Amino acid sequence: MSGFDALGLRNRRAIPWASVPVESLPSFRDSVVTAVHAGWRVVAFFGLPERAGASRLLAVLAQDERGELGATSAMVEESYPALSPDCPEVNYFEREIAEQCAIEPLGHPDLKPVRRHPPDHAARSRSAVFDREAYAFSRLESDEIHEVAVGPVHAGIIEPGHFRFQAHGEEILRLEIMLGYQHRGVERLLEQVDAGRSVLIAESIAGDSVIGHGGAHCSAIEALARAHKTPRAQAIRGIALELERLANHIGDLGAIAGDIAYQPAAAYFGRMRGECLNLLMTLSGNRYGRGLVRPGGTLFDIPPELATEMGERLVRLREELEPVATLMLDNASVQARLEGVGVLSRQHCTALGIVGPAARACEVPRDVRHDHPYGLFRFAHIPVATAWAGDALARSLVRWLEIQRSIDFVIEQLGALPRGPIRVESGALQPSELVVAMVEGWRGEIAHVVLTNDAGGIRRYKVVDPSFHNWGALEVALPGNQISDFPLCNKSFNLSYAGHDL
């Protein structure tokens, strides 16, 4: 693992990025593949324009069992030997590098555009690796196989994405997903806008993960600015993050109930999701937590009377949730409808680098709050919830376990808020440093990787939403299921189109 031991990264700890070792391409490839096979996983893998005609590839990896982070890099020009054949979890990352940097991963098994946008300005001197306007769907040739195209515009009020099924009768043989309809140039914006606006962009990466992405952005900026949040600010951020998790997990259980036409649970969970959003509104002034998390801490406090009120409302919510969850998850017909649908094996989960509840439903206990604790979670812990079957029922059960544990956690923290200010000053960024910020959002691991230049400005800002890791899981979980199972399976993962498209 040359290059990793010399560069151990603590979570959100800034280091001189110039010390990232520059290795030969074969050594770089071998070091990443060897590390992954030894139990590391890829957090981020991206290109960084270095000089005319050349870019630096930089990989950030995590060793969850030991709570370690590492990085390695190499200079490339027009191509490099692809890692995907031996390390499938970098498949999407390498496609993204080809698109953004016009650098070809030689030997990539399925090289296609990720978002279908032109190369970054620094890479436009090189020829594009593929035609971004032509997306070559894979095909199974047979007179008995038919294709079904769904999207990008859908019947419901959801984000755009195209799903291409190849099926024999009702049985799905293959699913290919094409996204990129919501590409907004988030990373480039975060590299260019002033500090006051950057957090507004981070909060808008995925509209249902405001606290998650906003917190990751602020943690990265705080590390680069050497700003140390107070214990009270860390506690408020932790409470807000768990309220965001509660709102979305409860909403997902209601949506899953709706997809199987189990209307009593759908109606009750839908109403109780609103209770969590209302708690966020009480705390921040809006139902999604915008404006709460800012570099140096938070903009809003939780005074004692508000803490008492929020705690009482959560106690009532817990009492209301339990009979509804029991009504749904203990029902034999519900279990029969969810069991065996969209099975993701533990082997696929590990090979693809899946994160969040989707991984934990495969008995892979991957949780940033536990493996790489940050903020409040360094001092107060939430047990990791897992299941083993990897199907829609397992993903539902993991959500229900996390709902119960998050409610207990928030009630406990509201009753023990530390004293002190809620925000400290966050000054200028340190020059020539690299920082990694990781947050366990409700979908899974959110990672923001930031590199500064010699003047302390942001040179490269890399965002990895959990959906970027997990869309591949849906492609491998669907074959063998019925086409009519797709809405249910899709909802059981509930991935973000905007978070992927950036």
XYZ file of N, CA, C and O in Angstrom, residues 220-409:
760
model
N -15.418 21.047 6.023
C -14.218 21.200 5.197
C -13.656 22.612 5.320
O -12.431 22.801 5.482
N -14.518 23.624 5.251
C -14.062 25.007 5.360
C -13.471 25.274 6.742
O -12.433 25.951 6.879
N -14.093 24.735 7.779
C -13.595 24.931 9.147
C -12.218 24.311 9.328
O -11.354 24.878 10.004
N -11.997 23.157 8.731
C -10.694 22.513 8.844
C -9.616 23.345 8.151
O -8.511 23.522 8.671
N -9.947 23.871 6.973
C -8.981 24.691 6.243
C -8.738 26.032 6.930
O -7.666 26.627 6.789
N -9.738 26.529 7.667
C -9.620 27.818 8.349
C -9.180 27.672 9.798
O -9.047 28.688 10.496
N -8.960 26.429 10.234
C -8.565 26.157 11.628
C -9.601 26.705 12.613
O -9.255 27.200 13.697
N -10.873 26.615 12.251
C -11.949 27.056 13.128
C -12.457 25.864 13.924
O -12.763 24.817 13.351
N -12.556 25.997 15.215
C -12.972 24.897 16.083
C -14.369 25.173 16.626
O -14.569 26.064 17.461
N -15.325 24.411 16.173
C -16.712 24.579 16.627
C -16.814 24.302 18.120
O -16.105 23.455 18.669
N -17.746 25.000 18.761
C -17.995 24.751 20.179
C -18.796 23.465 20.349
O -19.479 23.019 19.420
N -18.732 22.847 21.524
C -19.552 21.648 21.765
C -21.039 21.904 21.540
O -21.745 21.014 21.055
N -21.511 23.089 21.862
C -22.940 23.369 21.665
C -23.290 23.398 20.175
O -24.321 22.839 19.760
N -22.441 24.007 19.369
C -22.690 24.026 17.932
C -22.662 22.611 17.363
O -23.479 22.265 16.505
N -21.731 21.792 17.811
C -21.667 20.410 17.338
C -22.926 19.651 17.715
O -23.439 18.842 16.924
N -23.448 19.892 18.921
C -24.658 19.194 19.359
C -25.862 19.610 18.507
O -26.666 18.765 18.091
N -25.996 20.906 18.223
C -27.137 21.373 17.421
C -27.057 20.799 16.014
O -28.066 20.372 15.442
N -25.860 20.772 15.434
C -25.712 20.176 14.105
C -26.086 18.692 14.119
O -26.753 18.198 13.205
N -25.635 17.977 15.147
C -25.965 16.556 15.237
C -27.457 16.318 15.366
O -28.019 15.407 14.746
N -28.129 17.146 16.164
C -29.580 17.033 16.327
C -30.278 17.292 14.991
O -31.189 16.547 14.584
N -29.857 18.334 14.274
C -30.481 18.664 12.983
C -30.264 17.550 11.968
O -31.171 17.221 11.192
N -29.066 16.970 11.970
C -28.792 15.881 11.020
C -29.704 14.693 11.279
O -30.216 14.068 10.340
N -29.932 14.360 12.551
C -30.800 13.222 12.865
C -32.269 13.546 12.592
O -33.034 12.654 12.215
N -32.669 14.794 12.745
C -34.034 15.163 12.363
C -34.226 15.022 10.852
O -35.285 14.570 10.392
N -33.210 15.391 10.086
C -33.274 15.192 8.634
C -33.368 13.709 8.299
O -34.135 13.305 7.420
N -32.604 12.885 9.012
C -32.665 11.433 8.794
C -34.056 10.903 9.145
O -34.622 10.081 8.406
N -34.618 11.362 10.258
C -35.943 10.908 10.669
C -37.000 11.256 9.626
O -37.824 10.412 9.257
N -36.982 12.484 9.148
C -37.993 12.913 8.180
C -37.953 12.046 6.930
O -38.996 11.607 6.418
N -36.755 11.765 6.439
C -36.641 11.027 5.185
C -36.878 9.533 5.371
O -37.495 8.891 4.515
N -36.411 8.954 6.460
C -36.674 7.530 6.694
C -38.165 7.276 6.900
O -38.721 6.295 6.375
N -38.817 8.134 7.677
C -40.259 7.972 7.882
C -40.997 8.156 6.561
O -41.911 7.387 6.223
N -40.602 9.158 5.784
C -41.217 9.359 4.486
C -41.008 8.183 3.557
O -41.913 7.804 2.800
N -39.823 7.566 3.605
C -39.551 6.404 2.758
C -40.434 5.216 3.126
O -40.932 4.502 2.249
N -40.617 4.977 4.430
C -41.494 3.878 4.827
C -42.918 4.129 4.325
O -43.604 3.196 3.876
N -43.361 5.377 4.388
C -44.683 5.691 3.860
C -44.775 5.495 2.355
O -45.763 4.979 1.837
N -43.715 5.879 1.639
C -43.716 5.716 0.186
C -43.670 4.247 -0.207
O -44.313 3.829 -1.177
N -42.902 3.444 0.527
C -42.861 1.999 0.269
C -44.233 1.392 0.519
O -44.717 0.559 -0.266
N -44.882 1.808 1.602
C -46.237 1.326 1.869
C -47.186 1.718 0.739
O -48.038 0.927 0.316
N -47.029 2.920 0.216
C -47.875 3.347 -0.894
C -47.637 2.535 -2.151
O -48.577 2.215 -2.885
N -46.371 2.167 -2.416
C -46.051 1.390 -3.619
C -46.639 -0.020 -3.577
O -46.820 -0.639 -4.629
N -46.894 -0.542 -2.381
C -47.505 -1.873 -2.297
C -48.996 -1.769 -1.943
O -49.613 -2.759 -1.537
N -49.529 -0.545 -2.071
C -50.959 -0.288 -1.860
C -51.403 -0.581 -0.430
O -52.553 -0.971 -0.201
N -50.509 -0.367 0.524
C -50.879 -0.525 1.933
C -51.140 0.877 2.486
O -50.286 1.490 3.131
N -52.323 1.389 2.225
C -52.626 2.793 2.434
C -52.638 3.248 3.899
O -52.298 4.410 4.174
N -53.055 2.406 4.871
C -53.038 2.914 6.255
C -51.661 3.395 6.687
O -51.516 4.499 7.214
N -50.636 2.579 6.433
C -49.280 2.980 6.818
C -48.804 4.155 5.985
O -48.122 5.056 6.493
N -49.136 4.173 4.694
C -48.710 5.275 3.837
C -49.237 6.611 4.361
O -48.511 7.615 4.406
N -50.488 6.630 4.763
C -51.100 7.873 5.248
C -50.486 8.306 6.574
O -50.131 9.482 6.759
N -50.344 7.373 7.503
C -49.804 7.727 8.817
C -48.348 8.165 8.737
O -47.939 9.169 9.340
N -47.507 7.408 7.997
C -46.102 7.780 7.889
C -45.950 9.128 7.174
O -45.074 9.921 7.527
N -46.790 9.370 6.176
C -46.724 10.650 5.492
C -47.004 11.807 6.424
O -46.344 12.855 6.365
N -47.991 11.636 7.284
C -48.301 12.696 8.242
C -47.182 12.874 9.260
O -46.784 13.998 9.600
N -46.591 11.764 9.730
C -45.554 11.859 10.765
C -44.225 12.364 10.208
O -43.413 12.923 10.949
N -43.988 12.179 8.915
C -42.830 12.820 8.296
C -42.943 14.333 8.464
O -41.950 15.020 8.743
N -44.146 14.839 8.301
C -44.362 16.267 8.478
C -44.014 16.756 9.872
O -43.575 17.900 10.041
N -44.195 15.912 10.887
C -43.835 16.305 12.245
C -42.337 16.592 12.350
O -41.916 17.546 13.011
N -41.508 15.767 11.696
C -40.049 15.971 11.734
C -39.667 17.221 10.960
O -38.788 17.986 11.388
N -40.310 17.436 9.817
C -40.036 18.650 9.063
C -40.455 19.891 9.859
O -39.771 20.924 9.812
N -41.539 19.782 10.601
C -41.966 20.905 11.428
C -40.989 21.179 12.562
O -40.800 22.335 12.959
N -40.354 20.134 13.076
C -39.321 20.345 14.097
C -38.129 21.085 13.505
O -37.546 21.965 14.156
N -37.738 20.733 12.283
C -36.662 21.480 11.623
C -37.079 22.933 11.389
O -36.254 23.850 11.512
N -38.344 23.157 11.058
C -38.826 24.520 10.849
C -38.794 25.300 12.157
O -38.420 26.481 12.180
N -39.159 24.656 13.256
C -39.101 25.307 14.559
C -37.665 25.716 14.891
O -37.431 26.778 15.474
N -36.717 24.883 14.481
C -35.310 25.136 14.794
C -34.693 26.170 13.867
O -33.919 27.029 14.311
N -35.024 26.115 12.557
C -34.290 26.929 11.587
C -35.149 27.937 10.832
O -34.597 28.770 10.105
N -36.481 27.841 10.951
C -37.338 28.757 10.228
C -37.849 28.219 8.911
O -38.638 28.886 8.230
N -37.414 27.026 8.508
C -37.944 26.403 7.293
C -37.884 24.889 7.462
O -37.174 24.364 8.319
N -38.629 24.169 6.637
C -38.854 22.743 6.858
C -37.694 21.853 6.414
O -37.744 20.647 6.621
N -36.660 22.413 5.810
C -35.541 21.584 5.354
C -34.214 21.975 5.987
O -33.179 21.407 5.648
N -34.219 22.922 6.887
C -33.010 23.262 7.630
C -32.079 24.224 6.926
O -30.930 24.399 7.360
N -32.527 24.874 5.861
C -31.664 25.846 5.193
C -31.355 27.015 6.133
O -32.217 27.484 6.863
N -30.115 27.473 6.080
C -29.718 28.607 6.895
C -29.289 28.253 8.302
O -28.874 29.136 9.053
N -29.374 26.983 8.693
C -28.990 26.602 10.049
C -27.481 26.416 10.185
O -26.841 26.996 11.061
N -26.888 25.600 9.333
C -25.470 25.255 9.443
C -24.642 26.276 8.669
O -24.883 26.519 7.482
N -23.670 26.862 9.337
C -22.782 27.833 8.727
C -21.348 27.610 9.232
O -21.161 27.073 10.329
N -20.334 27.992 8.437
C -18.953 27.817 8.907
C -18.753 28.427 10.292
O -19.164 29.565 10.546
N -18.189 27.662 11.172
C -17.974 28.098 12.543
C -19.041 27.661 13.511
O -18.881 27.820 14.727
N -20.154 27.078 13.022
C -21.192 26.618 13.942
C -22.568 26.645 13.314
O -22.780 26.122 12.222
N -23.519 27.295 13.988
C -24.896 27.387 13.506
C -25.388 28.822 13.672
O -24.858 29.595 14.481
N -26.425 29.168 12.904
C -27.016 30.506 13.023
C -28.083 30.578 14.103
O -28.413 31.665 14.573
N -28.658 29.427 14.472
C -29.776 29.419 15.413
C -29.462 28.521 16.603
O -28.846 27.464 16.458
N -29.923 28.961 17.756
C -29.692 28.235 19.010
C -30.945 27.444 19.389
O -32.018 27.604 18.793
N -30.784 26.580 20.395
C -31.919 25.861 20.974
C -32.002 26.262 22.444
O -31.309 25.666 23.301
N -32.789 27.278 22.760
C -32.930 27.664 24.169
C -33.636 26.579 24.971
O -34.275 25.686 24.397
N -33.546 26.630 26.309
C -34.097 25.551 27.142
C -35.583 25.265 26.881
O -35.987 24.097 26.820
N -36.389 26.305 26.714
C -37.827 26.062 26.507
C -38.072 25.361 25.170
O -38.969 24.505 25.069
N -37.277 25.695 24.153
C -37.426 25.024 22.857
C -36.940 23.584 22.950
O -37.561 22.686 22.369
N -35.857 23.342 23.670
C -35.366 21.984 23.834
C -36.416 21.106 24.505
O -36.634 19.949 24.120
N -37.082 21.660 25.518
C -38.133 20.906 26.213
C -39.294 20.606 25.262
O -39.799 19.477 25.212
N -39.721 21.617 24.505
C -40.827 21.420 23.571
C -40.478 20.376 22.506
O -41.285 19.481 22.204
N -39.277 20.455 21.939
C -38.870 19.500 20.905
C -38.799 18.086 21.471
O -39.208 17.118 20.830
N -38.285 17.955 22.685
C -38.216 16.643 23.309
C -39.587 16.036 23.522
O -39.812 14.847 23.259
N -40.526 16.847 23.975
C -41.882 16.350 24.205
C -42.543 15.938 22.892
O -43.253 14.921 22.830
N -42.317 16.711 21.844
C -42.909 16.366 20.548
C -42.309 15.071 19.999
O -43.008 14.268 19.363
N -41.032 14.848 20.238
C -40.400 13.606 19.778
C -40.887 12.400 20.576
O -41.022 11.300 20.027
N -41.162 12.586 21.870
C -41.706 11.491 22.673
C -43.079 11.091 22.117
O -43.379 9.897 21.966
N -43.907 12.078 21.795
C -45.225 11.778 21.215
C -45.070 11.107 19.847
O -45.819 10.169 19.520
N -44.101 11.584 19.068
C -43.873 10.981 17.750
C -43.481 9.515 17.894
O -43.973 8.660 17.148
N -42.617 9.219 18.842
C -42.208 7.824 19.060
C -43.403 6.959 19.440
O -43.538 5.826 18.937
N -44.255 7.474 20.269
C -45.436 6.709 20.673
C -46.384 6.469 19.503
O -47.036 5.419 19.420
N -46.467 7.431 18.585
C -47.351 7.289 17.428
C -46.750 6.381 16.362
O -47.475 5.694 15.630
N -45.429 6.382 16.248
C -44.771 5.600 15.207
C -44.830 4.102 15.469
O -45.023 3.306 14.541
N -44.650 3.708 16.691
C -44.493 2.282 17.002
C -45.676 1.434 16.554
O -45.479 0.401 15.898
N -46.929 1.813 16.844
C -48.037 0.951 16.382
C -48.186 0.925 14.865
O -48.566 -0.101 14.296
N -47.835 2.037 14.191
C -47.955 2.062 12.733
C -46.881 1.182 12.097
O -47.157 0.417 11.158
N -45.654 1.269 12.610
C -44.587 0.422 12.082
C -44.883 -1.049 12.335
O -44.637 -1.905 11.468
N -45.431 -1.347 13.504
C -45.802 -2.734 13.803
C -46.914 -3.208 12.877
O -46.883 -4.333 12.361
N -47.892 -2.332 12.640
C -48.996 -2.666 11.747
C -48.483 -3.014 10.357
O -48.983 -3.957 9.722
N -47.473 -2.305 9.906
C -46.956 -2.540 8.557
C -45.974 -3.712 8.515
O -46.152 -4.673 7.768
N -44.919 -3.644 9.322
C -43.809 -4.578 9.177
C -44.095 -5.960 9.763
O -43.403 -6.920 9.428
N -45.107 -6.065 10.636
C -45.492 -7.374 11.160
C -46.607 -8.018 10.347
O -47.033 -9.136 10.652
N -47.068 -7.329 9.320
C -48.160 -7.842 8.493
C -47.613 -8.861 7.504
O -46.673 -8.579 6.746
N -48.199 -10.053 7.479
C -47.688 -11.133 6.625
C -47.751 -10.782 5.145
O -46.845 -11.117 4.370
N -48.805 -10.087 4.720
C -48.925 -9.745 3.298
C -47.887 -8.692 2.903
O -47.353 -8.716 1.787
N -47.584 -7.760 3.813
C -46.537 -6.770 3.537
C -45.185 -7.455 3.445
O -44.386 -7.195 2.536
N -44.906 -8.345 4.387
C -43.634 -9.067 4.360
C -43.485 -9.868 3.073
O -42.415 -9.876 2.447
N -44.556 -10.527 2.655
C -44.494 -11.335 1.436
C -44.246 -10.461 0.209
O -43.562 -10.892 -0.738
N -44.780 -9.237 0.225
C -44.589 -8.351 -0.931
C -43.170 -7.775 -0.977
O -42.664 -7.473 -2.066
N -42.534 -7.617 0.176
C -41.212 -7.000 0.223
C -40.072 -8.014 0.188
O -38.972 -7.700 -0.301
N -40.311 -9.204 0.690
C -39.245 -10.208 0.755
C -38.800 -10.630 -0.640
O -39.619 -10.887 -1.525
N -37.493 -10.690 -0.839
C -36.945 -11.181 -2.091
C -36.998 -10.200 -3.242
O -36.596 -10.531 -4.360
N -37.470 -8.973 -3.002
C -37.552 -7.969 -4.056
C -36.271 -7.129 -4.036
O -35.897 -6.571 -3.006
N -35.615 -7.056 -5.187
C -34.424 -6.214 -5.302
C -33.303 -6.639 -4.389
O -32.728 -5.805 -3.677
N -32.943 -7.914 -4.431
C -31.896 -8.424 -3.539
C -30.527 -7.923 -3.999
O -30.137 -8.092 -5.159
N -29.814 -7.305 -3.084
C -28.423 -6.902 -3.302
C -27.554 -7.780 -2.422
O -27.668 -7.742 -1.198
N -26.708 -8.583 -3.039
C -25.881 -9.506 -2.259
C -24.776 -8.743 -1.542
O -24.371 -7.642 -1.950
N -24.279 -9.355 -0.499
C -23.161 -8.728 0.228
C -21.935 -8.621 -0.671
O -21.166 -7.654 -0.574
N -21.741 -9.593 -1.564
C -20.589 -9.557 -2.465
C -20.689 -8.354 -3.411
O -19.700 -7.625 -3.614
N -21.880 -8.125 -3.989
C -22.053 -6.955 -4.847
C -21.902 -5.668 -4.043
O -21.317 -4.685 -4.531
N -22.434 -5.654 -2.840
C -22.350 -4.471 -1.991
C -20.894 -4.086 -1.747
O -20.508 -2.916 -1.880
N -20.066 -5.072 -1.428
C -18.655 -4.803 -1.157
C -17.916 -4.413 -2.427
O -17.119 -3.465 -2.436
N -18.174 -5.132 -3.514
C -17.459 -4.869 -4.762
C -17.773 -3.489 -5.326
O -16.892 -2.829 -5.894
N -19.009 -3.023 -5.171
C -19.427 -1.751 -5.737
C -19.229 -0.579 -4.788
O -19.483 0.568 -5.161
N -18.801 -0.833 -3.555
C -18.578 0.248 -2.606
C -19.849 0.932 -2.157
O -19.880 2.155 -1.968
N -20.928 0.155 -1.972
C -22.226 0.718 -1.598
C -22.167 1.276 -0.173
O -21.468 0.736 0.694
N -22.910 2.339 0.073
C -22.891 3.005 1.375
C -24.310 3.163 1.905
O -25.285 2.943 1.196
N -24.412 3.564 3.172
C -25.689 3.917 3.771
C -26.568 2.734 4.114
O -26.100 1.594 4.229
N -27.889 2.968 4.280
C -28.816 1.890 4.623
C -28.785 0.741 3.626
O -29.015 -0.411 4.008
N -28.517 1.016 2.348
C -28.444 -0.060 1.352
C -27.331 -1.038 1.691
O -27.478 -2.251 1.504
N -26.197 -0.528 2.192
C -25.099 -1.409 2.602
C -25.435 -2.113 3.908
O -25.193 -3.318 4.061
N -25.994 -1.376 4.841
C -26.290 -1.969 6.149
C -27.369 -3.038 6.047
O -27.433 -3.954 6.877
N -28.234 -2.962 5.028
C -29.232 -4.010 4.807
C -28.605 -5.280 4.260
O -29.263 -6.325 4.227
N -27.349 -5.217 3.834
C -26.603 -6.398 3.374
C -25.633 -6.888 4.446
O -24.680 -7.620 4.147
N -25.845 -6.469 5.684
C -24.994 -6.838 6.817
C -23.568 -6.304 6.655
O -22.602 -6.912 7.111
N -23.448 -5.154 6.012
C -22.169 -4.448 5.932
C -22.301 -3.224 6.831
O -22.956 -2.244 6.458
N -21.716 -3.223 8.026
C -21.954 -2.165 9.014
C -21.154 -0.903 8.713
O -20.281 -0.477 9.479
N -21.456 -0.277 7.588
C -20.708 0.893 7.110
C -21.474 2.154 7.495
O -22.561 2.417 6.990
N -20.909 2.939 8.413
C -21.586 4.132 8.925
C -20.510 5.117 9.369
O -19.734 4.824 10.279
N -20.461 6.284 8.736
C -19.427 7.269 9.051
C -19.497 7.689 10.510
O -18.460 7.923 11.149
N -20.702 7.767 11.076
C -20.839 8.176 12.478
C -20.094 7.236 13.404
O -19.602 7.642 14.470
N -19.984 5.983 13.018
C -19.304 4.983 13.837
C -17.853 4.770 13.404
O -16.951 4.691 14.236
N -17.625 4.687 12.088
C -16.297 4.339 11.581
C -15.340 5.521 11.567
O -14.142 5.357 11.800
N -15.858 6.707 11.264
C -15.026 7.915 11.203
C -15.757 9.031 11.949
O -16.200 10.006 11.342
N -15.915 8.902 13.256
C -16.776 9.820 14.011
C -16.302 11.271 13.906
O -15.111 11.556 13.861
N -17.262 12.177 13.880
C -17.011 13.597 13.712
C -17.995 14.363 14.568
O -19.078 13.866 14.913
N -17.642 15.585 14.947
C -18.563 16.436 15.688
C -19.118 15.762 16.923
O -18.397 15.142 17.713
N -20.427 15.845 17.074
C -21.106 15.268 18.234
C -20.886 13.766 18.338
O -20.841 13.207 19.444
N -20.723 13.089 17.202
C -20.653 11.629 17.205
C -19.313 11.093 17.721
O -19.158 9.894 17.871
N -18.369 11.986 18.012
C -17.153 11.547 18.697
C -17.411 11.296 20.171
O -16.646 10.589 20.828
N -18.479 11.877 20.695
C -18.745 11.788 22.133
C -20.049 11.060 22.460
O -20.201 10.533 23.568
N -20.982 11.041 21.525
C -22.264 10.356 21.719
C -22.494 9.445 20.524
O -22.380 9.884 19.377
N -22.806 8.187 20.779
C -22.815 7.186 19.721
C -24.218 6.623 19.500
O -25.009 6.484 20.434
N -24.498 6.308 18.239
C -25.735 5.648 17.849
C -25.379 4.255 17.355
O -24.535 4.120 16.462
N -25.960 3.203 17.894
C -25.650 1.853 17.405
C -25.951 1.709 15.923
O -26.924 2.260 15.421
N -25.095 0.975 15.224
C -25.271 0.759 13.796
C -26.349 -0.297 13.591
O -26.278 -1.397 14.153
N -27.354 0.039 12.773
C -28.471 -0.874 12.505
C -28.193 -1.654 11.228
O -27.899 -1.050 10.186
N -28.267 -2.976 11.295
C -28.020 -3.807 10.113
C -29.111 -4.859 9.946
O -29.820 -5.195 10.892
N -29.222 -5.356 8.723
C -30.034 -6.531 8.398
C -29.179 -7.389 7.479
O -28.068 -7.009 7.122
N -29.685 -8.541 7.068
C -28.807 -9.445 6.333
C -29.309 -9.823 4.942
O -28.525 -10.224 4.086
N -30.595 -9.694 4.662
C -31.146 -10.254 3.429
C -30.845 -9.413 2.190
O -30.848 -9.923 1.072
N -30.622 -8.104 2.353
C -30.312 -7.252 1.221
C -31.479 -6.967 0.296
O -31.275 -6.491 -0.829
N -32.715 -7.234 0.725
C -33.886 -7.001 -0.129
C -34.663 -5.770 0.349
O -34.237 -5.069 1.269
N -35.812 -5.521 -0.284
C -36.602 -4.350 0.073
C -37.074 -4.402 1.521
O -37.166 -3.364 2.194
N -37.367 -5.601 2.027
C -37.766 -5.725 3.427
C -36.612 -5.366 4.346
O -36.796 -4.654 5.340
N -35.414 -5.834 4.032
C -34.245 -5.525 4.860
C -33.984 -4.022 4.882
O -33.675 -3.442 5.935
N -34.100 -3.377 3.727
C -33.875 -1.935 3.697
C -34.945 -1.186 4.495
O -34.662 -0.145 5.109
N -36.165 -1.704 4.499
C -37.230 -1.103 5.313
C -36.954 -1.298 6.798
O -37.145 -0.368 7.603
N -36.518 -2.483 7.180
C -36.235 -2.758 8.590
C -35.076 -1.911 9.107
O -35.104 -1.436 10.249
N -34.046 -1.722 8.283
C -32.924 -0.875 8.691
C -33.414 0.550 8.931
O -33.027 1.194 9.919
N -34.273 1.039 8.061
C -34.819 2.383 8.270
C -35.594 2.471 9.582
O -35.464 3.452 10.324
N -36.398 1.461 9.867
C -37.179 1.493 11.091
C -36.277 1.445 12.316
O -36.498 2.178 13.290
N -35.242 0.631 12.292
C -34.289 0.594 13.407
C -33.612 1.945 13.589
O -33.428 2.429 14.712
N -33.225 2.562 12.481
C -32.540 3.845 12.580
C -33.487 4.941 13.058
O -33.069 5.870 13.768
N -34.756 4.856 12.694
C -35.742 5.815 13.201
C -35.799 5.752 14.723
O -35.742 6.784 15.415
N -35.933 4.548 15.261
C -36.032 4.400 16.716
C -34.790 4.921 17.419
O -34.872 5.628 18.438
N -33.624 4.601 16.870
C -32.379 4.991 17.530
C -32.115 6.482 17.384
O -31.572 7.113 18.312
N -32.504 7.064 16.268
C -32.309 8.499 16.099
C -33.232 9.298 17.014
O -32.828 10.328 17.575
N -34.467 8.839 17.201
C -35.378 9.531 18.121
C -34.808 9.508 19.533
O -34.749 10.543 20.215
N -34.378 8.344 19.992
C -33.805 8.249 21.337
C -32.581 9.148 21.470
O -32.374 9.811 22.498
N -31.750 9.165 20.429
C -30.527 9.967 20.446
C -30.848 11.456 20.554
O -30.256 12.180 21.369
